[in-house]
Coordinates of C-alpha atoms in Angstrom, one line a residue:
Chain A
X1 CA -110.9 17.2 -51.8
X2 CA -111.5 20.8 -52.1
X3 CA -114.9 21.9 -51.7
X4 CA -115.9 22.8 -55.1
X5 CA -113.1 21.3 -56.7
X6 CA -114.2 22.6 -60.7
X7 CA -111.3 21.7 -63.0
X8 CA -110.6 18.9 -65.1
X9 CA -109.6 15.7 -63.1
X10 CA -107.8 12.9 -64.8
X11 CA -109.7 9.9 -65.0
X12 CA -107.0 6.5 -64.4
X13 CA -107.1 4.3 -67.3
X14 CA -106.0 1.1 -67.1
X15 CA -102.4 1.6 -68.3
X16 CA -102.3 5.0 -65.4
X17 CA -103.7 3.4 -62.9
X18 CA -100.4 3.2 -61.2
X19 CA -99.0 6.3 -61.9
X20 CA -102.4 8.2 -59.8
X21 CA -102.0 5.5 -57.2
X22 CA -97.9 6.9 -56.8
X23 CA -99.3 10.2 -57.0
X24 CA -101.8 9.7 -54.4
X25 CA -99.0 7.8 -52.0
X26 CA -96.8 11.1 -52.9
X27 CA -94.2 8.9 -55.6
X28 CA -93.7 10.2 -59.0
X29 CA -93.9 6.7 -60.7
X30 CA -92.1 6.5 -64.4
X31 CA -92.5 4.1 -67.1
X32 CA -89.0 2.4 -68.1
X33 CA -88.3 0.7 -71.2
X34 CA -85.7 -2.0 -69.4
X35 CA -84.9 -2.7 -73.2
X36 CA -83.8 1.1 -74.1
X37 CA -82.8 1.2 -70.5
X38 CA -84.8 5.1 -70.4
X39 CA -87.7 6.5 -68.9
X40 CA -90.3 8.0 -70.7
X41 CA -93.9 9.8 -70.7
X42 CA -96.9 9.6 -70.3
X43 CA -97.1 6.3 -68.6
X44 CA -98.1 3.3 -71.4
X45 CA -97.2 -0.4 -71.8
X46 CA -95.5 -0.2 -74.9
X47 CA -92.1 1.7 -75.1
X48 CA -92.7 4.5 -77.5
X49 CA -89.0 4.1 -79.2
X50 CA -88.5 0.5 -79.5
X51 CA -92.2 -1.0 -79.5
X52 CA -91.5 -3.7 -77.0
X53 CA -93.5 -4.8 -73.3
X54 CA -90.6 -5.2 -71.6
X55 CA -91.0 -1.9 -69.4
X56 CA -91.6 -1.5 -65.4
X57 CA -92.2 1.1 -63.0
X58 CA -89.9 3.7 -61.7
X59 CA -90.2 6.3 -58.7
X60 CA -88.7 9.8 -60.1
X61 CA -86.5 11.8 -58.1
X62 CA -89.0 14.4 -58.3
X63 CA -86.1 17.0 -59.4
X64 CA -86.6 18.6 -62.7
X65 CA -86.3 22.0 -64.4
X66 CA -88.5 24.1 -66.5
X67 CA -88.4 23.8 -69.9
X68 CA -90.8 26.5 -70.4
X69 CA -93.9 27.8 -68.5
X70 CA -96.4 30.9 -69.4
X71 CA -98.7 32.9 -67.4
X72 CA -102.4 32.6 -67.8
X73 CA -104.3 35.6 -67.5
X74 CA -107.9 34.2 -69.3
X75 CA -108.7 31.0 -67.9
X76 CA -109.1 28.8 -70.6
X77 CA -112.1 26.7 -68.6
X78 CA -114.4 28.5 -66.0
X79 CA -112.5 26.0 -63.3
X80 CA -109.5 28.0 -63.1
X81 CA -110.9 31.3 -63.0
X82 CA -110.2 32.2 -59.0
X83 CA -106.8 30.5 -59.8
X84 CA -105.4 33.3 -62.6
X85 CA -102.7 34.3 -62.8
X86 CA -101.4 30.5 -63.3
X87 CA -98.7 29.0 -64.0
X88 CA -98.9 25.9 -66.9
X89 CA -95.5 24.6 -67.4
X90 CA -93.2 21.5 -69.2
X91 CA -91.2 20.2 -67.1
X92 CA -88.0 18.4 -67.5
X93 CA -87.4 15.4 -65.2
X94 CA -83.8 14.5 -64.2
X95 CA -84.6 10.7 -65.5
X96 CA -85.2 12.8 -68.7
X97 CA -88.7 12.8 -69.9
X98 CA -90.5 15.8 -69.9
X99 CA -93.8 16.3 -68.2
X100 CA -96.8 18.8 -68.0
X101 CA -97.6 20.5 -64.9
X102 CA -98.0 23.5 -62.9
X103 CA -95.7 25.6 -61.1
X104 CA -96.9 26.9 -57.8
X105 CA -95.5 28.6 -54.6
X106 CA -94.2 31.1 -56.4
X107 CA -95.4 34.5 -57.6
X108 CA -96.9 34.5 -61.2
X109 CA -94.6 37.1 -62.8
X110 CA -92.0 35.9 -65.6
X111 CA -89.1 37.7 -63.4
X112 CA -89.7 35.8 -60.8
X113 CA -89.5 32.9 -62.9
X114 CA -86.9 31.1 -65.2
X115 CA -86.5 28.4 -67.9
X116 CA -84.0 26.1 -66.6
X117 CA -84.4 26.9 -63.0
X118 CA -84.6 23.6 -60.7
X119 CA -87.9 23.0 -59.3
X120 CA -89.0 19.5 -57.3
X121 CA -92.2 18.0 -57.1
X122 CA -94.9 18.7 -54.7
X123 CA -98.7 17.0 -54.6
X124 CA -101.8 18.5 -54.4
X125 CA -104.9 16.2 -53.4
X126 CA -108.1 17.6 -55.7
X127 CA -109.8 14.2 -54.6
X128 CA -109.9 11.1 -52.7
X129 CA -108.4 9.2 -55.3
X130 CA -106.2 11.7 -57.2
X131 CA -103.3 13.2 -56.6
X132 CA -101.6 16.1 -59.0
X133 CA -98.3 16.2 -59.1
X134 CA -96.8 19.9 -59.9
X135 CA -93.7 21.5 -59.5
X136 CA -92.3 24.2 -57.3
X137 CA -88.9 26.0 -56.6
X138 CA -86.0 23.8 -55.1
Chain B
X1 CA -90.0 7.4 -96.8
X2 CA -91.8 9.5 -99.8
X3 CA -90.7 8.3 -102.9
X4 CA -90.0 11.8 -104.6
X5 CA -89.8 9.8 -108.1
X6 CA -93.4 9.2 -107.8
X7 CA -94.3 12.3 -106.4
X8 CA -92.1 14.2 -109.0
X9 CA -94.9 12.8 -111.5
X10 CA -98.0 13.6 -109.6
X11 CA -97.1 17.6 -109.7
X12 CA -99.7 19.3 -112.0
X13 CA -101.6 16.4 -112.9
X14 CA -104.4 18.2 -110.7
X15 CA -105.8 21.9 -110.0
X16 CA -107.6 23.2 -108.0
X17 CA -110.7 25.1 -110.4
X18 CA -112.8 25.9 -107.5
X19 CA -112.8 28.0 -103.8
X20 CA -115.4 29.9 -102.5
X21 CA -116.6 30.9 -98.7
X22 CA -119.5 30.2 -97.1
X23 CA -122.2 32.9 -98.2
X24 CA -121.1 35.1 -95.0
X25 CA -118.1 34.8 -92.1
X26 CA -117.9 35.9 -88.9
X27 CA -120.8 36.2 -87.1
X28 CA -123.7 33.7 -88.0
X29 CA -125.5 32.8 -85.0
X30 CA -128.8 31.6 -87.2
X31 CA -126.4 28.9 -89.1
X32 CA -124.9 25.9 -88.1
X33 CA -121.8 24.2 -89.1
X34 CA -123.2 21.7 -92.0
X35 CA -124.9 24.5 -93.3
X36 CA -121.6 26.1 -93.7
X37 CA -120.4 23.2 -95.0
X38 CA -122.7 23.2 -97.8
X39 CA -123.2 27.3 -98.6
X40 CA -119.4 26.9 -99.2
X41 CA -119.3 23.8 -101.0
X42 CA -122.2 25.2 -103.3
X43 CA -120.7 28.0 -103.9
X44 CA -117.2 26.7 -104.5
X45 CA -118.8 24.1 -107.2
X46 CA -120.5 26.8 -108.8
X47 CA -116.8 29.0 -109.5
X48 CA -116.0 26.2 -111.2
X49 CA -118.9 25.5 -112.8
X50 CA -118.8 22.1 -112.3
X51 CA -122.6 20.2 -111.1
X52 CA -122.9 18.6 -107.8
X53 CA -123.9 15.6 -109.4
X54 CA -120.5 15.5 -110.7
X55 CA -118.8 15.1 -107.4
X56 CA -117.6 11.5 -106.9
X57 CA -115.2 12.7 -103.9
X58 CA -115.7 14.4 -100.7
X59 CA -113.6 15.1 -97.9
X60 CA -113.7 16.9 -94.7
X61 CA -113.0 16.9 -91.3
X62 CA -114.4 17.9 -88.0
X63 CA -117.5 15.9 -89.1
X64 CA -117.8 12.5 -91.2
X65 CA -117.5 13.1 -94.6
X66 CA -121.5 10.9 -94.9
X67 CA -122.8 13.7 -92.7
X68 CA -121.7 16.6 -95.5
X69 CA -122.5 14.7 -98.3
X70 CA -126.0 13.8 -97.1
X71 CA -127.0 17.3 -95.8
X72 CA -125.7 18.2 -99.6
X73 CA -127.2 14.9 -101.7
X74 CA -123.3 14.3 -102.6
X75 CA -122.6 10.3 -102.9
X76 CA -119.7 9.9 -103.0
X77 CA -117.2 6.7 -104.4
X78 CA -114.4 8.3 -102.7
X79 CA -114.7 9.4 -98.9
X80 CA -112.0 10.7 -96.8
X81 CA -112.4 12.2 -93.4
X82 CA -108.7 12.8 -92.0
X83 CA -108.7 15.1 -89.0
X84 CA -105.4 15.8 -88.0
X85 CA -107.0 19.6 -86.9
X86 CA -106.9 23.0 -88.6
X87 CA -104.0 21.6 -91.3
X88 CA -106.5 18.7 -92.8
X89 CA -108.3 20.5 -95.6
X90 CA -104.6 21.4 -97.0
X91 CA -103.5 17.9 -96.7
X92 CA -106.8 16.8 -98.1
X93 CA -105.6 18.4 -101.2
X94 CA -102.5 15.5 -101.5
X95 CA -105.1 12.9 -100.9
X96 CA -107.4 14.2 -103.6
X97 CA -104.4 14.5 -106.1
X98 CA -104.1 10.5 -105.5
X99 CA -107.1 9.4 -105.2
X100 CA -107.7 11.3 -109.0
X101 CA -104.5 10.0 -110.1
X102 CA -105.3 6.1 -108.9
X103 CA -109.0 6.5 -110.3
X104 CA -110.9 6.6 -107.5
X105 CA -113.2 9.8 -108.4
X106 CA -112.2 12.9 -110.8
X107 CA -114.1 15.6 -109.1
X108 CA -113.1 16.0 -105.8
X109 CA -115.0 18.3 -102.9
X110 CA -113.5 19.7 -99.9
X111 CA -115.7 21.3 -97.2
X112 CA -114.9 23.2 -94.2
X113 CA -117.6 25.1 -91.8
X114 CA -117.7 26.0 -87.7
X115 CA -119.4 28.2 -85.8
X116 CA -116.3 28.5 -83.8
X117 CA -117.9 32.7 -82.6
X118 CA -121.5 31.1 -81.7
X119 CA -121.2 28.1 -80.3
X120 CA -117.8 28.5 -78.0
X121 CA -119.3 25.2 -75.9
X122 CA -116.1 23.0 -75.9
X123 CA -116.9 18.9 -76.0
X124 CA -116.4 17.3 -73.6
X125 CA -112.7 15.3 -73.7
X126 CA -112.3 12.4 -74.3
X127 CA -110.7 10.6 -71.1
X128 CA -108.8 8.2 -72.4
X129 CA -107.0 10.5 -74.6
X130 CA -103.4 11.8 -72.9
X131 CA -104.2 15.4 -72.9
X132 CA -107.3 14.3 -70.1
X133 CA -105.3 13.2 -67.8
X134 CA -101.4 15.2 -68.1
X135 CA -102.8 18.3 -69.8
X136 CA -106.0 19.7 -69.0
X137 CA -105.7 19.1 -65.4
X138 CA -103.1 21.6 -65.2
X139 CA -104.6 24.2 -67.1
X140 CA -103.1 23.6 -70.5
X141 CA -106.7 23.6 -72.5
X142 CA -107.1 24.9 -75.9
X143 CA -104.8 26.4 -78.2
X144 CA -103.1 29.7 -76.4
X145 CA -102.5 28.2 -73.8
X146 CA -100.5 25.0 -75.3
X147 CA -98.9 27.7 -77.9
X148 CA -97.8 30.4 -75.5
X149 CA -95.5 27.7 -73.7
X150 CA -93.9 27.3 -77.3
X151 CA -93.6 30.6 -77.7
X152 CA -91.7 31.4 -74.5
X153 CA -89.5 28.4 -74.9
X154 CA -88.4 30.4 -78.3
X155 CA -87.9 33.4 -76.8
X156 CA -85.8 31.9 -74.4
X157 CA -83.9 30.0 -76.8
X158 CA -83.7 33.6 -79.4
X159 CA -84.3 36.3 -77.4
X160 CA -87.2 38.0 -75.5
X161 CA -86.8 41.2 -77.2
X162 CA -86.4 40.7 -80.2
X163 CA -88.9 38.1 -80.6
X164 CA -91.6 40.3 -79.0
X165 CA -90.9 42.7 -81.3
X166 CA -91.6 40.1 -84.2
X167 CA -94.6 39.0 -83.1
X168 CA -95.5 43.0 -83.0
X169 CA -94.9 42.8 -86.5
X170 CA -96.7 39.9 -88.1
X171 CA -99.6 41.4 -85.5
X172 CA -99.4 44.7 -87.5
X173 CA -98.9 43.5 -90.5
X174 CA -101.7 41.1 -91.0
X175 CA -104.2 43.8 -90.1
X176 CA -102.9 46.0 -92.4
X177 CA -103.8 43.0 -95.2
X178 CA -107.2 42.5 -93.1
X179 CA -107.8 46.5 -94.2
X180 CA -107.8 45.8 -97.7
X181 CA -110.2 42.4 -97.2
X182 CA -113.6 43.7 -96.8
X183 CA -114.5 40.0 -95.8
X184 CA -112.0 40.3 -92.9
X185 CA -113.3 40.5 -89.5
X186 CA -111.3 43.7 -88.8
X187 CA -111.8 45.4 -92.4
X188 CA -112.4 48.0 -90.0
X189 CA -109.7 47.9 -87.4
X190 CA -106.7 49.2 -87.5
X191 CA -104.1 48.6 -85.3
X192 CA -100.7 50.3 -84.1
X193 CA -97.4 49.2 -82.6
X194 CA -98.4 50.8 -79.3
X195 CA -102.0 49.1 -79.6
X196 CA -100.4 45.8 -79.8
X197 CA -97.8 46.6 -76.8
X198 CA -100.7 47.9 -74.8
X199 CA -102.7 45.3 -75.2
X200 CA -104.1 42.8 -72.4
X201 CA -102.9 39.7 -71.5
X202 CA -104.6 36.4 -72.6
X203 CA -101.4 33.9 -71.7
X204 CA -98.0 35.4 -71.1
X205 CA -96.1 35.9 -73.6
X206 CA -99.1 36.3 -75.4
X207 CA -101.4 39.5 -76.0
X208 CA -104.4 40.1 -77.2
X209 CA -103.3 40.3 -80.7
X210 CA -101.1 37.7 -80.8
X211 CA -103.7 35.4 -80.8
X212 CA -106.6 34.6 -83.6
X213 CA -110.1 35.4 -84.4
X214 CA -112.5 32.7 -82.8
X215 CA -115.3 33.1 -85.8
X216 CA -117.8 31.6 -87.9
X217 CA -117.7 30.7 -91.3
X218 CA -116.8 27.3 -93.8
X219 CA -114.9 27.7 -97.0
X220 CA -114.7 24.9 -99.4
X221 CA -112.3 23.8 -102.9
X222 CA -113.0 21.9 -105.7
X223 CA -110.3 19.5 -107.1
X224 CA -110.4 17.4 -110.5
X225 CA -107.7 16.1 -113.0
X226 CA -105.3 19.1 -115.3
X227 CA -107.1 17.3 -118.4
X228 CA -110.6 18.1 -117.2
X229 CA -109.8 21.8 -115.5
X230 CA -109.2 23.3 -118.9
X231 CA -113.4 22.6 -119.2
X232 CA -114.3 24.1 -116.1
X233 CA -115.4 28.1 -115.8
X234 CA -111.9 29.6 -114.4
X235 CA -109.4 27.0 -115.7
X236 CA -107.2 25.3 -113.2
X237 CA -105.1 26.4 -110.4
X238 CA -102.2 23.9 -110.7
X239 CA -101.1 22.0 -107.9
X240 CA -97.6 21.2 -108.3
X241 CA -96.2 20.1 -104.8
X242 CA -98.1 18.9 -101.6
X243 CA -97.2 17.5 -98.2
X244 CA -98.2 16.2 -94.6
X245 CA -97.5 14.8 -91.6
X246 CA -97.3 15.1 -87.8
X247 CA -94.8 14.8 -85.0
X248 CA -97.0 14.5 -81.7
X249 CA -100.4 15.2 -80.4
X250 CA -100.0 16.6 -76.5
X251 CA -97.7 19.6 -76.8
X252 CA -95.3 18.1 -73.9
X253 CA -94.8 15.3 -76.5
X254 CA -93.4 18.0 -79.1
X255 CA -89.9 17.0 -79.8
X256 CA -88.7 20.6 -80.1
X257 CA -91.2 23.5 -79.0
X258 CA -89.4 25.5 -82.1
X259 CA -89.6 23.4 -85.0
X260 CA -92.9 22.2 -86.7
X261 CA -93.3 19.3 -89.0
X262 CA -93.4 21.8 -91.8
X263 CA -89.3 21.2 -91.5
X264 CA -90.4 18.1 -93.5
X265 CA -93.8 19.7 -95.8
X266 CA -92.1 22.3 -96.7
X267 CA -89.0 20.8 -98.4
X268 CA -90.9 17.8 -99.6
X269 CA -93.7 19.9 -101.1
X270 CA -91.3 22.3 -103.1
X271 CA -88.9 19.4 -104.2
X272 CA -91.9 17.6 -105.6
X273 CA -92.8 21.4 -107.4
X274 CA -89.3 21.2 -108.0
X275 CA -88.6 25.0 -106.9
X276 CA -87.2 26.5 -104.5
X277 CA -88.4 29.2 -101.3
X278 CA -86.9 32.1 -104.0
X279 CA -89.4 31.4 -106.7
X280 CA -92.8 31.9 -104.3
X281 CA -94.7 35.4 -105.0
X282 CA -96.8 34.4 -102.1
X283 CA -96.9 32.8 -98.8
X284 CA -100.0 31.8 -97.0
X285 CA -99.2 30.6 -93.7
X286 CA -102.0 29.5 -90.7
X287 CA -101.1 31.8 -88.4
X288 CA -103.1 30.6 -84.9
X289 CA -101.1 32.7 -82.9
X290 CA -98.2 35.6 -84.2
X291 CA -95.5 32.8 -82.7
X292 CA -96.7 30.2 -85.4
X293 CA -96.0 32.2 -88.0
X294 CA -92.5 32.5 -86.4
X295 CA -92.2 29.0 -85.8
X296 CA -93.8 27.5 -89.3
X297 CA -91.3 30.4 -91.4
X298 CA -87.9 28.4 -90.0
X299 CA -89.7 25.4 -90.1
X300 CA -90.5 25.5 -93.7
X301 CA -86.9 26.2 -94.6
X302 CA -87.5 30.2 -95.4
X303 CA -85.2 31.4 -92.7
X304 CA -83.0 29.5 -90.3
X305 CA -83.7 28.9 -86.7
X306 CA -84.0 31.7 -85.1
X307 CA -84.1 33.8 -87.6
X308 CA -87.7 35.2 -88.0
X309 CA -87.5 38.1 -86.6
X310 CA -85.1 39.2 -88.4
X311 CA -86.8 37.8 -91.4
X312 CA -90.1 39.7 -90.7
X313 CA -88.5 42.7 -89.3
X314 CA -89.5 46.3 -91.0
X315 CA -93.1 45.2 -92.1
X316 CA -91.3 42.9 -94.6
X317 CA -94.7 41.1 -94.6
X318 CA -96.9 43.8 -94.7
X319 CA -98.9 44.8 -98.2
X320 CA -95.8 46.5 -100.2
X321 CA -93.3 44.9 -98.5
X322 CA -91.1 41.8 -100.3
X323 CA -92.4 39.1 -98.7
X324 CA -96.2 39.4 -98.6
X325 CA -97.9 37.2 -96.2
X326 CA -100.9 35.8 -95.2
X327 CA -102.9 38.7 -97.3
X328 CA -106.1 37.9 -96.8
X329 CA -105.9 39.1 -93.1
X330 CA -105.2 35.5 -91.4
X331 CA -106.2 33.7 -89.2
X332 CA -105.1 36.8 -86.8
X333 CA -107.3 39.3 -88.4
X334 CA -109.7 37.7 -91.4
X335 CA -111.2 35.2 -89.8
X336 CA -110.8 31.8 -87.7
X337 CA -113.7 29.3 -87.2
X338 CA -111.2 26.8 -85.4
X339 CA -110.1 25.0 -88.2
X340 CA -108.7 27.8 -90.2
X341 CA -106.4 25.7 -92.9
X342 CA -108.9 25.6 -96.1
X343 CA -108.9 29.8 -96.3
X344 CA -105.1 30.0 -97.3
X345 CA -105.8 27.8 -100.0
X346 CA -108.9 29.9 -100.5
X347 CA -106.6 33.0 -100.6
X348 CA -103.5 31.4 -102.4
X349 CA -105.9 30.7 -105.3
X350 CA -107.4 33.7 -105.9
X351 CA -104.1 35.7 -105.8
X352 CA -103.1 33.6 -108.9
X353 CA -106.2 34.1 -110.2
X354 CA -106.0 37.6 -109.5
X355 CA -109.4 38.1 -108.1
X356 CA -108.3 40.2 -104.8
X357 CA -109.0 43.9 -105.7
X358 CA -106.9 46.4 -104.1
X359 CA -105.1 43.8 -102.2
X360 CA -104.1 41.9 -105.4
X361 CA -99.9 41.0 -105.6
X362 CA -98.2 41.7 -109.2
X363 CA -97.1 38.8 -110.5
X364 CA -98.6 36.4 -108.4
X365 CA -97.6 33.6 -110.4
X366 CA -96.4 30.9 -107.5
X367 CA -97.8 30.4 -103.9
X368 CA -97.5 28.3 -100.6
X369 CA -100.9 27.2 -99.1
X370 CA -99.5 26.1 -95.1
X371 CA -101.5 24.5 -92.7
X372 CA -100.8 24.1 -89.2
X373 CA -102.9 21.9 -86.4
X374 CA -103.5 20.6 -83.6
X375 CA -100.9 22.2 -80.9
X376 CA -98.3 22.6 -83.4
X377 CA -99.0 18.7 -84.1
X378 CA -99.8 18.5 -87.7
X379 CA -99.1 20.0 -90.7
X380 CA -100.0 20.7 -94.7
X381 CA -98.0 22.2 -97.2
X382 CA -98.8 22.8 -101.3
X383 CA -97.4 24.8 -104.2
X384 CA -99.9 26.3 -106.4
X385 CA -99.2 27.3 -109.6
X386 CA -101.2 30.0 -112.2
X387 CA -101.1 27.7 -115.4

């Protein structure tokens, strides 16, 4: 964990339990309704098009490419204010769902970056137990 | 599905006969929110001279309605506390029209107050809610943030340029209506083009300006059968169309980063009014950020996709142009506790009324109240009419 680690972290609950333990083991793990046959987000039980329990796991490729990102200049919590300019983003995953996140390892100027350009995942340990996955160039 | 039959015969059976703010906005660090609450809903009850004892439904959001009514010895036999964010005092107004029309209560109270400006403490979230755990860990807090990633996904889809130069306008515009609101936050303040350009950035593609007023202040509207309007002080604003709903709550859950629900509150509201975008003198739109405005306009039918900017372009919205807009100042420029949706039914009404000085429209004779919250999650639409 970084020392001082100040910004939001996600708390697993009991139906994302297994999504932070993939995260922490470096997987991108996906809910799939096995009914729809489709993967969707956020990770939950019950398939959010059909209603039924009949989902497992998945492990995402990890490739993806931005739907749309912006560049934050005010930091929105005092945790991220070393971190500005940032990068928030929505990601879209090649098993189709999209996905917050950040972009990182690249620099924060809207010509350097594109919507639609590819990006893959990459995880950043903030704690012992979690894991955040974000997105950089491919 | 609605069941526009039924709606159809719900249009003017209720008005609107009272609006008022709370006693001052903008800055009141000595006041807190129920307080607010209460200066507004006092002073909305007394424009339409109607007794608090009278009030047999309240309805607010943010707090429980029993906190509101208590701190104003309202009690209530009709409560309702939807909280769907800055859009639930306008849908409030479609419950209130039912719950008169079923015979639950026949004087209905809506209250609104924040001290968005003096408190600025956010509450703590709620971890097992989505945006705790894929949201806020990222960055994506509060509303610019979560809007300026719509607003770039529309400029990518429409243009950069020209939707820049759209958001410049509404920007401009809206505080050239603030000018001639000496309530407005930046009665004071004018602003250029090249101020808005120069600006600073708060979240790329987001200035300064394109974002709202974090303020103080409540605002609150009294509701009660046609019948019974025609006895209170002002008469009756007429509420012929209202309606609601919502589409997501995170913002990576929005279906299309481009398209509100108003694509379905619009329409509906108007059919049940049975008009059409042509016969509205007056739009009052929540206008969070310049892109919302965009966004709600296409949404709502006015314009097709992607064609605000061409819509707004020219200072079509501005106070002599043909499609006045948000003349109160908005959200952007008038004020904006947090929950801004009660003050463009506040506005609406009192253009119709024709209580707005030397901002008052000619012929203001039809109006859209539109409210917007959430992160572009929920929204409110009605049709008032000057009977």
């Amino acid at each position: 964990m970084a020392d001082g680690y100040n910004k939001p972290i996600p708390i697993p609950q009991p139906e994302s339990d297994n999504y932070w333990e993939g995260a922490k083991a470096g997987e991108l793990r996906l809910r799939k309704c096995d009914d729809c046959n489709q993967a969707y987000f956020y990770p939950r039980n019950i398939c959010p098009d059909c209603g039924n329990n009949n989902t497992s796991w998945i492990v995402a490729s990890g490739n993806a490419k931005i739907h749309t990102f912006a560049i934050v200049h005010r930091p929105p919590h005092p945790g991220f204010m070393d971190d500005i300019p940032y990068v928030p983003a929505i990601v879209e995953l090649e098993e189709g769902p999209r996905m917050a996140t950040q972009i990182v390892n690249v620099e924060a100027d809207p010509s350097k970056i594109s919507i639609d350009m590819a990006v893959k995942v990459v995880f950043e340990s903030i704690t012992d137990e979690i894991s955040l996955p974000k997105f950089e160039p491919a | 599905m609605p069941v526009m039959d039924k709606l159809k015969n719900l249009s003017g059976t209720a008005a609107i006969v009272g609006v008022a703010e709370s006693d001052k906005i903008g800055r009141t660090p000595d006041k807190g929110p129920l307080e607010l609450h209460a200066e507004a809903g006092r002073n909305a009850l007394a424009d339409a001279g109607i007794d608090k004892s009278e009030v047999d439904g309240v309805f607010t959001a943010g707090y429980s309605t029993y906190d509101v009514a208590e701190y104003m010895g309202i009690t209530p036999h009709f409560t309702d506390s939807t909280s769907v964010g800055g859009s639930s005092f306008v849908i409030h107004i479609a419950h209130a029209i039912a719950a008169i029309q079923a015979g639950y209560c026949e004087v209905a109270l809506i209250t609104h107050g924040q001290t968005g400006r003096s408190d600025r403490a956010r509450a703590g979230a709620n971890p097992g809610l989505p945006s705790a755990q894929y949201e806020s860990p990222y960055g994506i807090i509060g509303p610019p943030v979560a809007y300026s990633l719509a607003a770039n996904r529309y400029m990518h889809q429409y243009g950069e340029d020209r939707t820049r130069e759209a958001m410049a306008n509404i920007a401009v515009s809206t505080r050239k209506w603030a000018n001639m609101n000496e309530k407005a936050f930046f009665y004071d303040t004018p602003m250029t083009f090249d101020e808005y350009h120069d600006s600073r950035w708060i979240s790329w593609p987001f200035h300064l300006p394109d974002c709202c007023l974090v303020t103080d202040a409540g605002a609150a509207i009294v509701i009660t059968s046609a019948e019974r309007a025609k006895s209170t002080k002002k008469g009756g604003v007429s509420i012929l169309g209202a309606a609601e709903g919502h589409d997501h709550a995170v913002l990576h859950q929005m279906p299309d980063l481009t398209r509100t629900w108003g694509r379905h509150s619009g329409p509906q509201a108007l059919e049940m009014a049975g008009l059409t975008h042509d016969d509205l003198d007056l739009a009052m739109i929540y206008d969070s950020f310049t892109y919302t405005v965009l966004a709600t306009l296409e949404s709502l039918g006015f314009c097709g996709p992607g064609e605000s900017p061409d819509f707004v372009a020219d200072q079509r919205t501005a106070p002599g142009g043909d499609f006045p807009l948000n003349t109160n100042g908005g959200g952007l420029s008038y004020t904006h506790p947090g929950m801004y949706g009660i003050f463009t039914v506040v506005e609406a009404v009192r253009q119709l009324r024709g209580e707005t000085g030397k901002r008052q429209l000619d012929d203001c004779n039809l109006a859209m109240a539109h409210g917007t919250g959430g992160l572009l999650s929920s929204t409110g639409t009605v049709i008032l009419g000057r009977d």
